[in-house]
PDB file of C-alpha atoms in Angstrom:
ATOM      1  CA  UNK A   1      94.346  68.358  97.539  1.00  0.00           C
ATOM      2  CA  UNK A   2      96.543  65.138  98.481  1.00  0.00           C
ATOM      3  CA  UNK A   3     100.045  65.368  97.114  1.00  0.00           C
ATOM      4  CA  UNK A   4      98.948  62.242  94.999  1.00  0.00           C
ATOM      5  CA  UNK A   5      96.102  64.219  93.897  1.00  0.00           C
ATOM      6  CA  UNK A   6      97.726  66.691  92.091  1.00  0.00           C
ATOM      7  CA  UNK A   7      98.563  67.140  88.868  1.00  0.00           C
ATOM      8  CA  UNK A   8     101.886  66.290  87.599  1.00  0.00           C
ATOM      9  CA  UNK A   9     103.829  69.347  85.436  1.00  0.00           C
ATOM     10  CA  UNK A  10     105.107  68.406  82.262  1.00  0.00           C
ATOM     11  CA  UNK A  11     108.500  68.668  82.069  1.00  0.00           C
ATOM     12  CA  UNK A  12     109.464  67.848  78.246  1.00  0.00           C
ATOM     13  CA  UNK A  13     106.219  67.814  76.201  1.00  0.00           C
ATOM     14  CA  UNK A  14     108.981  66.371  73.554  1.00  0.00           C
ATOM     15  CA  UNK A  15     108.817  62.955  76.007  1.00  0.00           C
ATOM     16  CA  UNK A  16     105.546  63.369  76.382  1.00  0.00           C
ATOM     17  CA  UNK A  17     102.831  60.934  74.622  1.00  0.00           C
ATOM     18  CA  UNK A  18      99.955  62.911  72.563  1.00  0.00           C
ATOM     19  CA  UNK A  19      97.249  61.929  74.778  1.00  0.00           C
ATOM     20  CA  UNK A  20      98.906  63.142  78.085  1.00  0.00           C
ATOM     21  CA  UNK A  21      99.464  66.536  75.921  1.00  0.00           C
ATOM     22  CA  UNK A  22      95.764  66.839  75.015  1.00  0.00           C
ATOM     23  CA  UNK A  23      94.567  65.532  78.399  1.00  0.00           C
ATOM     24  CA  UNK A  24      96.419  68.753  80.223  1.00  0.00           C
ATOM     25  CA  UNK A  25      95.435  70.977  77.219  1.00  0.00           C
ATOM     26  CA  UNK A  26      92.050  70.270  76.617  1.00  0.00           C
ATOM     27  CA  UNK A  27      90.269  71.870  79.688  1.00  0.00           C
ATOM     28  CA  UNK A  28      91.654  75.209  79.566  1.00  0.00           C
ATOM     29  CA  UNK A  29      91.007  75.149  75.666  1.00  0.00           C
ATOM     30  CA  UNK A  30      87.596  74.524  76.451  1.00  0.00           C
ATOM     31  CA  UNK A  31      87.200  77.237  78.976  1.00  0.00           C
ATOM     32  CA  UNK A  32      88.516  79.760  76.132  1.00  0.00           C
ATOM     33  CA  UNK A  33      86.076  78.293  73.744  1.00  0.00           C
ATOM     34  CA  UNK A  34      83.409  79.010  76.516  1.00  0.00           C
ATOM     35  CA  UNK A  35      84.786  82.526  77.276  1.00  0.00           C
ATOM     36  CA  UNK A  36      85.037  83.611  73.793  1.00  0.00           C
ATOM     37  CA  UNK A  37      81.107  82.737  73.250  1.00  0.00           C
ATOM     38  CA  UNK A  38      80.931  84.753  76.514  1.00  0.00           C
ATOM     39  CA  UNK A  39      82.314  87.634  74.113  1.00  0.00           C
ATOM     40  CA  UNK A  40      79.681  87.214  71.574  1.00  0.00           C
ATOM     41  CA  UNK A  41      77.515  87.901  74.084  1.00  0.00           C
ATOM     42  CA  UNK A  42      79.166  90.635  75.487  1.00  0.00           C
ATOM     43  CA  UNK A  43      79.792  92.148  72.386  1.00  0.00           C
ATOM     44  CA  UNK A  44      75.789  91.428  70.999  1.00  0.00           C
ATOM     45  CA  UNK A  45      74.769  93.663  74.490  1.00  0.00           C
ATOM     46  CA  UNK A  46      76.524  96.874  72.406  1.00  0.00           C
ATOM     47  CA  UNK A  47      74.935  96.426  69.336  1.00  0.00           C
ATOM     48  CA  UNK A  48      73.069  99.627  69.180  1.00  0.00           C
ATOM     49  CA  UNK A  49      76.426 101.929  70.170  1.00  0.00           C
ATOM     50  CA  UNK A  50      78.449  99.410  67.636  1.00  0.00           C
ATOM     51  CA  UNK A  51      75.826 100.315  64.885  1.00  0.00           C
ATOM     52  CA  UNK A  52      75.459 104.255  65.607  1.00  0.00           C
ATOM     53  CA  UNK A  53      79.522 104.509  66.052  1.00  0.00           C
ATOM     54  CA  UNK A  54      80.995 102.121  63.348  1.00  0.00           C
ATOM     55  CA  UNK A  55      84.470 102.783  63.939  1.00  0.00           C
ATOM     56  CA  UNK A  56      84.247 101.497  67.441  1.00  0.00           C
ATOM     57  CA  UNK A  57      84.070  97.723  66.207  1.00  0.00           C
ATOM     58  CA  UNK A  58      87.458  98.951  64.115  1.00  0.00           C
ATOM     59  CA  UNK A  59      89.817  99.552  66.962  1.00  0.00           C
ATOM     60  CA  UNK A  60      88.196  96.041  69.121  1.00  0.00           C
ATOM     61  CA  UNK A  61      91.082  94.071  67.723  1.00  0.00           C
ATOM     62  CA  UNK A  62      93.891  96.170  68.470  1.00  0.00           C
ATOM     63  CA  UNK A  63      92.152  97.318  71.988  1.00  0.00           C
ATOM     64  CA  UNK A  64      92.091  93.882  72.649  1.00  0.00           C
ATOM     65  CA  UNK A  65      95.465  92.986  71.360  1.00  0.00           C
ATOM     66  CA  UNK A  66      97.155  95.104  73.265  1.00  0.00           C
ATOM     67  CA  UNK A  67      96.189  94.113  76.774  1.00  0.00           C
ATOM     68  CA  UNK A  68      96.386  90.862  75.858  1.00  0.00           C
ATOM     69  CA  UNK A  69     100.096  90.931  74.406  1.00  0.00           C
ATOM     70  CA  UNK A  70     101.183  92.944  77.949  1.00  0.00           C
ATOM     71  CA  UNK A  71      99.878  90.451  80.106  1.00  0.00           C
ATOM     72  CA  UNK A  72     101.592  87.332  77.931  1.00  0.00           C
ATOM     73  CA  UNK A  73     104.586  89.149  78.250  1.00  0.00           C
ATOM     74  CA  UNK A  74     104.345  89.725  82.569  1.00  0.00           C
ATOM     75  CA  UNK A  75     103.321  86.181  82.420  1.00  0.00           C
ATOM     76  CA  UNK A  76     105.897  84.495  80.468  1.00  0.00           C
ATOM     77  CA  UNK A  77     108.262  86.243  82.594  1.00  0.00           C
ATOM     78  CA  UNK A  78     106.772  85.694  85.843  1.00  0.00           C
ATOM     79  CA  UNK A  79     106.167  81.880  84.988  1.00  0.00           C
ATOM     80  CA  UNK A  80     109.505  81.159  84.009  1.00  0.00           C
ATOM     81  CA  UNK A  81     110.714  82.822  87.589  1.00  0.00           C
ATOM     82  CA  UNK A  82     108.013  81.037  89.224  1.00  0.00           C
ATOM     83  CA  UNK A  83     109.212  77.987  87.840  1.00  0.00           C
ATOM     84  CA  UNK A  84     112.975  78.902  89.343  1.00  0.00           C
ATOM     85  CA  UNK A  85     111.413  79.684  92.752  1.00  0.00           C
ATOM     86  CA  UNK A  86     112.820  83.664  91.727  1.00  0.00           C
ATOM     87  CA  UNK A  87     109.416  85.380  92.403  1.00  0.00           C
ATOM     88  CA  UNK A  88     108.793  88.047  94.876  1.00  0.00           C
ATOM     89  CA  UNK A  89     104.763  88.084  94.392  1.00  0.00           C
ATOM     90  CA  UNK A  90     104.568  91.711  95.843  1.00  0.00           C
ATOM     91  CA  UNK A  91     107.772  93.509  93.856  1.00  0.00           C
ATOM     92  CA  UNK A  92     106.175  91.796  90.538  1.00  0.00           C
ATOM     93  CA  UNK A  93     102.891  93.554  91.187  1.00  0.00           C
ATOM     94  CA  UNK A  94     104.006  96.450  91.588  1.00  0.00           C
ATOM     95  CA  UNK A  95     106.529  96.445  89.223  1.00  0.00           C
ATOM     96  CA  UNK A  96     104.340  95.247  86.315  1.00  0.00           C
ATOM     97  CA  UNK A  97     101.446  97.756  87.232  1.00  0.00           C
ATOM     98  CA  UNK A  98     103.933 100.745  86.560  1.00  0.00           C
ATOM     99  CA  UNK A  99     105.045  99.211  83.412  1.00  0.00           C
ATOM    100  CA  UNK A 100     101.471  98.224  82.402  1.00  0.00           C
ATOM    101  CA  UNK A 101     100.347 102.413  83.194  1.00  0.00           C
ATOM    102  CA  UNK A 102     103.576 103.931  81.513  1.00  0.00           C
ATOM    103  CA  UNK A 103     102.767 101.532  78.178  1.00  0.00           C
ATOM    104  CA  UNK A 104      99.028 101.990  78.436  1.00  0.00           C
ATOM    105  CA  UNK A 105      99.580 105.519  78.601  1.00  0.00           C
ATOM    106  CA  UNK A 106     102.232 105.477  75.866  1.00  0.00           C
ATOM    107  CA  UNK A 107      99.790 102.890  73.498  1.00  0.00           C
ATOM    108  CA  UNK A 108      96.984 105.021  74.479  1.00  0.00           C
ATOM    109  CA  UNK A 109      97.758 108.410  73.404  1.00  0.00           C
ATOM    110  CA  UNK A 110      98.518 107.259  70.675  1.00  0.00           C
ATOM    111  CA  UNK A 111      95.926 105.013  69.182  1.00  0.00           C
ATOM    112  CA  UNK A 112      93.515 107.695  70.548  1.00  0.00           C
ATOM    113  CA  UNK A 113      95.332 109.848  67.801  1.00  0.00           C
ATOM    114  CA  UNK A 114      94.826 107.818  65.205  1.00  0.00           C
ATOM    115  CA  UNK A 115      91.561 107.388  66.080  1.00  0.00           C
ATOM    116  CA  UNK A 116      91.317 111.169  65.594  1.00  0.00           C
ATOM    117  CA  UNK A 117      93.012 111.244  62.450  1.00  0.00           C
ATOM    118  CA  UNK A 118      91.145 108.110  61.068  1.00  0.00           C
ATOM    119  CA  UNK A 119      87.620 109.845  62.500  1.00  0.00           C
ATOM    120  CA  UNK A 120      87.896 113.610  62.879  1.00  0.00           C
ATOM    121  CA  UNK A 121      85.715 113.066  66.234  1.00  0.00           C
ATOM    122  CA  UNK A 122      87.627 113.880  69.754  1.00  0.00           C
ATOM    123  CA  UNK A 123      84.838 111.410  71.260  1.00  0.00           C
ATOM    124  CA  UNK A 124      86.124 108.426  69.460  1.00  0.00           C
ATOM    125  CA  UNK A 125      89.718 109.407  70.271  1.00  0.00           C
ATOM    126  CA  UNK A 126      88.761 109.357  73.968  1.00  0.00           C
ATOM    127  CA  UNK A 127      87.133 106.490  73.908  1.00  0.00           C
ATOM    128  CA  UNK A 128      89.709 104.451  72.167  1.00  0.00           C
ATOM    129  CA  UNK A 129      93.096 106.104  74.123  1.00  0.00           C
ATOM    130  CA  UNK A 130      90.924 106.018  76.974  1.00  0.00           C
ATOM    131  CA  UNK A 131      90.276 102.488  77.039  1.00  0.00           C
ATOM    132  CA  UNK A 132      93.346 101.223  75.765  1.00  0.00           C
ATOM    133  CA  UNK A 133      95.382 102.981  78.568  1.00  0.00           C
ATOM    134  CA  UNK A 134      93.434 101.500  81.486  1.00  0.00           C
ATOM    135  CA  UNK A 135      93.266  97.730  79.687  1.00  0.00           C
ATOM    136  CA  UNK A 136      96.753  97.821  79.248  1.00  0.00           C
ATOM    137  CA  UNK A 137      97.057  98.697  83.258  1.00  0.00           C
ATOM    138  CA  UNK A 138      95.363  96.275  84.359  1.00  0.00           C
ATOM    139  CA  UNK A 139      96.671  93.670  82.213  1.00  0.00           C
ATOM    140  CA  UNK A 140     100.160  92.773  84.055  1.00  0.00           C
ATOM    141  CA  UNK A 141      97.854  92.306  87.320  1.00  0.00           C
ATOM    142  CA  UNK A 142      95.722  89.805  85.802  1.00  0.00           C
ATOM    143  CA  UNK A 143      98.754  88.451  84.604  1.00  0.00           C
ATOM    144  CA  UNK A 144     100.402  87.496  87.881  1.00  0.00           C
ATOM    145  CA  UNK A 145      96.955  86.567  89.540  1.00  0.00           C
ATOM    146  CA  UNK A 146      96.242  83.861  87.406  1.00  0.00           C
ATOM    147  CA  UNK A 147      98.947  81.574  87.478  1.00  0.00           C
ATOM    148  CA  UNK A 148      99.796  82.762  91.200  1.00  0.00           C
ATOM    149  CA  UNK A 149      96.364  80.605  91.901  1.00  0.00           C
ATOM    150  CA  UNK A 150      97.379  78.291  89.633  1.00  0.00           C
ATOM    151  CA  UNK A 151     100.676  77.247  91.210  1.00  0.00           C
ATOM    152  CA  UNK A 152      99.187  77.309  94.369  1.00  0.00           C
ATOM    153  CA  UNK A 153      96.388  75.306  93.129  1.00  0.00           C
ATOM    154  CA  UNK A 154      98.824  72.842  92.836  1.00  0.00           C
ATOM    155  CA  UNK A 155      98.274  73.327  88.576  1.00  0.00           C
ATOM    156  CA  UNK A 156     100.579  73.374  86.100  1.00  0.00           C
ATOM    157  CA  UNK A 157     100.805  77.571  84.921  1.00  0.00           C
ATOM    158  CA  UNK A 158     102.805  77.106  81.805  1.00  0.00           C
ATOM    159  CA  UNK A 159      99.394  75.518  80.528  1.00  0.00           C
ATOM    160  CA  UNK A 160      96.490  76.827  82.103  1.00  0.00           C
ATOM    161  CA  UNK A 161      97.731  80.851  82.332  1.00  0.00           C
ATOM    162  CA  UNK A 162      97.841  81.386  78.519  1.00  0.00           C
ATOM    163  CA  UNK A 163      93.856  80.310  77.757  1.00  0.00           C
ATOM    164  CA  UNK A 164      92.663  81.738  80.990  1.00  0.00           C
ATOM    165  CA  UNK A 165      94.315  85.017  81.178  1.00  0.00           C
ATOM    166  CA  UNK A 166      93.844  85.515  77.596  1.00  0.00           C
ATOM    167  CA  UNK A 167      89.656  84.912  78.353  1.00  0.00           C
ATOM    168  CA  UNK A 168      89.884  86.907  81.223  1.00  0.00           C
ATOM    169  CA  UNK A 169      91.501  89.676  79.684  1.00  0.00           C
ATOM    170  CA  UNK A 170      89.220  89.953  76.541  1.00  0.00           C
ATOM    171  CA  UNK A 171      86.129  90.304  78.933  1.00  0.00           C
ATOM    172  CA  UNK A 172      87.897  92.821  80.751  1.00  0.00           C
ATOM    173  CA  UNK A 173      89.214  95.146  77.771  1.00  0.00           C
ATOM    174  CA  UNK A 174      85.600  94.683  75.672  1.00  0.00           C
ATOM    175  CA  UNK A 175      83.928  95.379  78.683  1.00  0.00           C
ATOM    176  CA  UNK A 176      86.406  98.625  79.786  1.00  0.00           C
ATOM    177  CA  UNK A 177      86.110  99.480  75.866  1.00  0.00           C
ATOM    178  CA  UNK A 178      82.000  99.450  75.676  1.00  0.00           C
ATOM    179  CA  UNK A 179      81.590 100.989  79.110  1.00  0.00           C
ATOM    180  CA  UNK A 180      83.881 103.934  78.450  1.00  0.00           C
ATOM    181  CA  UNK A 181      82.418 104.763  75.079  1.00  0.00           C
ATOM    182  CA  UNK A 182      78.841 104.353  76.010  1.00  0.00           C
ATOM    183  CA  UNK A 183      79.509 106.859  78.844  1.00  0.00           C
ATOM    184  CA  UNK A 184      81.779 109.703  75.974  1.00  0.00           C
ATOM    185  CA  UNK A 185      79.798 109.009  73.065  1.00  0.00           C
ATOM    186  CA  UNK A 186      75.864 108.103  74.884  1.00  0.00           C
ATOM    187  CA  UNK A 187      75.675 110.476  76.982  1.00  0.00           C
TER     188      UNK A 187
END
């Protein structure tokens, strides 16, 4: 892409006129809009485990939640250094995928506890911990993927990183969470 070609980075979206705003907004919006009907989908493919193991569709929010809020906070973080020219692509990655294991493994054992408690079945507890540990690994990598391309992509990350990652990350922990139960509770 020509340097003339590329998009300009807001600066102060106080100076900034409302159509400019919406114009840099907009598409990524649109491509959560599109990823979160992707999730329907997704979701519509587990209907029969969803229907024989209620409890499953219970812990989806905070399954999802999770993984979501570790990779806003590695990309927040990462963005703003980013932004300073204070990132070390490598250290970050590596840094961030410890974090994201300790806190998954942390997060996990214990919602696969209360999944016990709430359900009085060890399958469901495995299937919950299981799947909340390894989303909320590979959350942080997602994290600094995304607007890595981005800013190379000559894109502005403070915009685009939020709706993407977050789309990206849902398919990833629904899927993780549906695979991993079909294969305890199925089979």
């Amino acid at each position: 892409m020509a340097e003339s070609e590329k998009q300009p980075v807001l600066e102060d979206d106080m100076k900034e006129n409302m159509s400019l705003l919406i114009e840099h907004r907009l598409p990524w919006l649109v491509v959560g809009l599109i990823g979160g009907i992707g999730l329907t989908i997704l979701s519509s493919q587990y209907q029969s485990l969803l229907t024989e193991n209620i409890g499953l569709a219970f812990f989806i929010p905070v399954i999802v939640y999770m993984a979501s809020a570790v990779g806003t906070q590695t990309d927040t973080v990462y963005i703003r250094n980013l932004n300073k020219k204070r990132t070390h692509f490598s250290i970050y990655l590596v840094k961030e995928f410890i974090l994201g294991v300790v806190l998954g493994a942390l997060f996990g054992a214990l919602a696969g506890i209360i999944a016990y408690l709430m359900f009085q079945s060890l399958p469901m507890a495995l299937s919950v911990g299981l799947s909340m540990a390894i989303t909320m690994a590979i959350a942080p990598i997602i994290a600094l993927i995304v607007p890595t391309i981005l800013k190379r992509e000559h894109k502005d990350p403070a915009i685009g990183t939020g709706p993407f990652v977050t789309v990206i990350q849902d398919f990833i922990s629904l899927l993780v969470y549906f695979l991993i139960a079909t294969m305890i509770l199925l089979h």
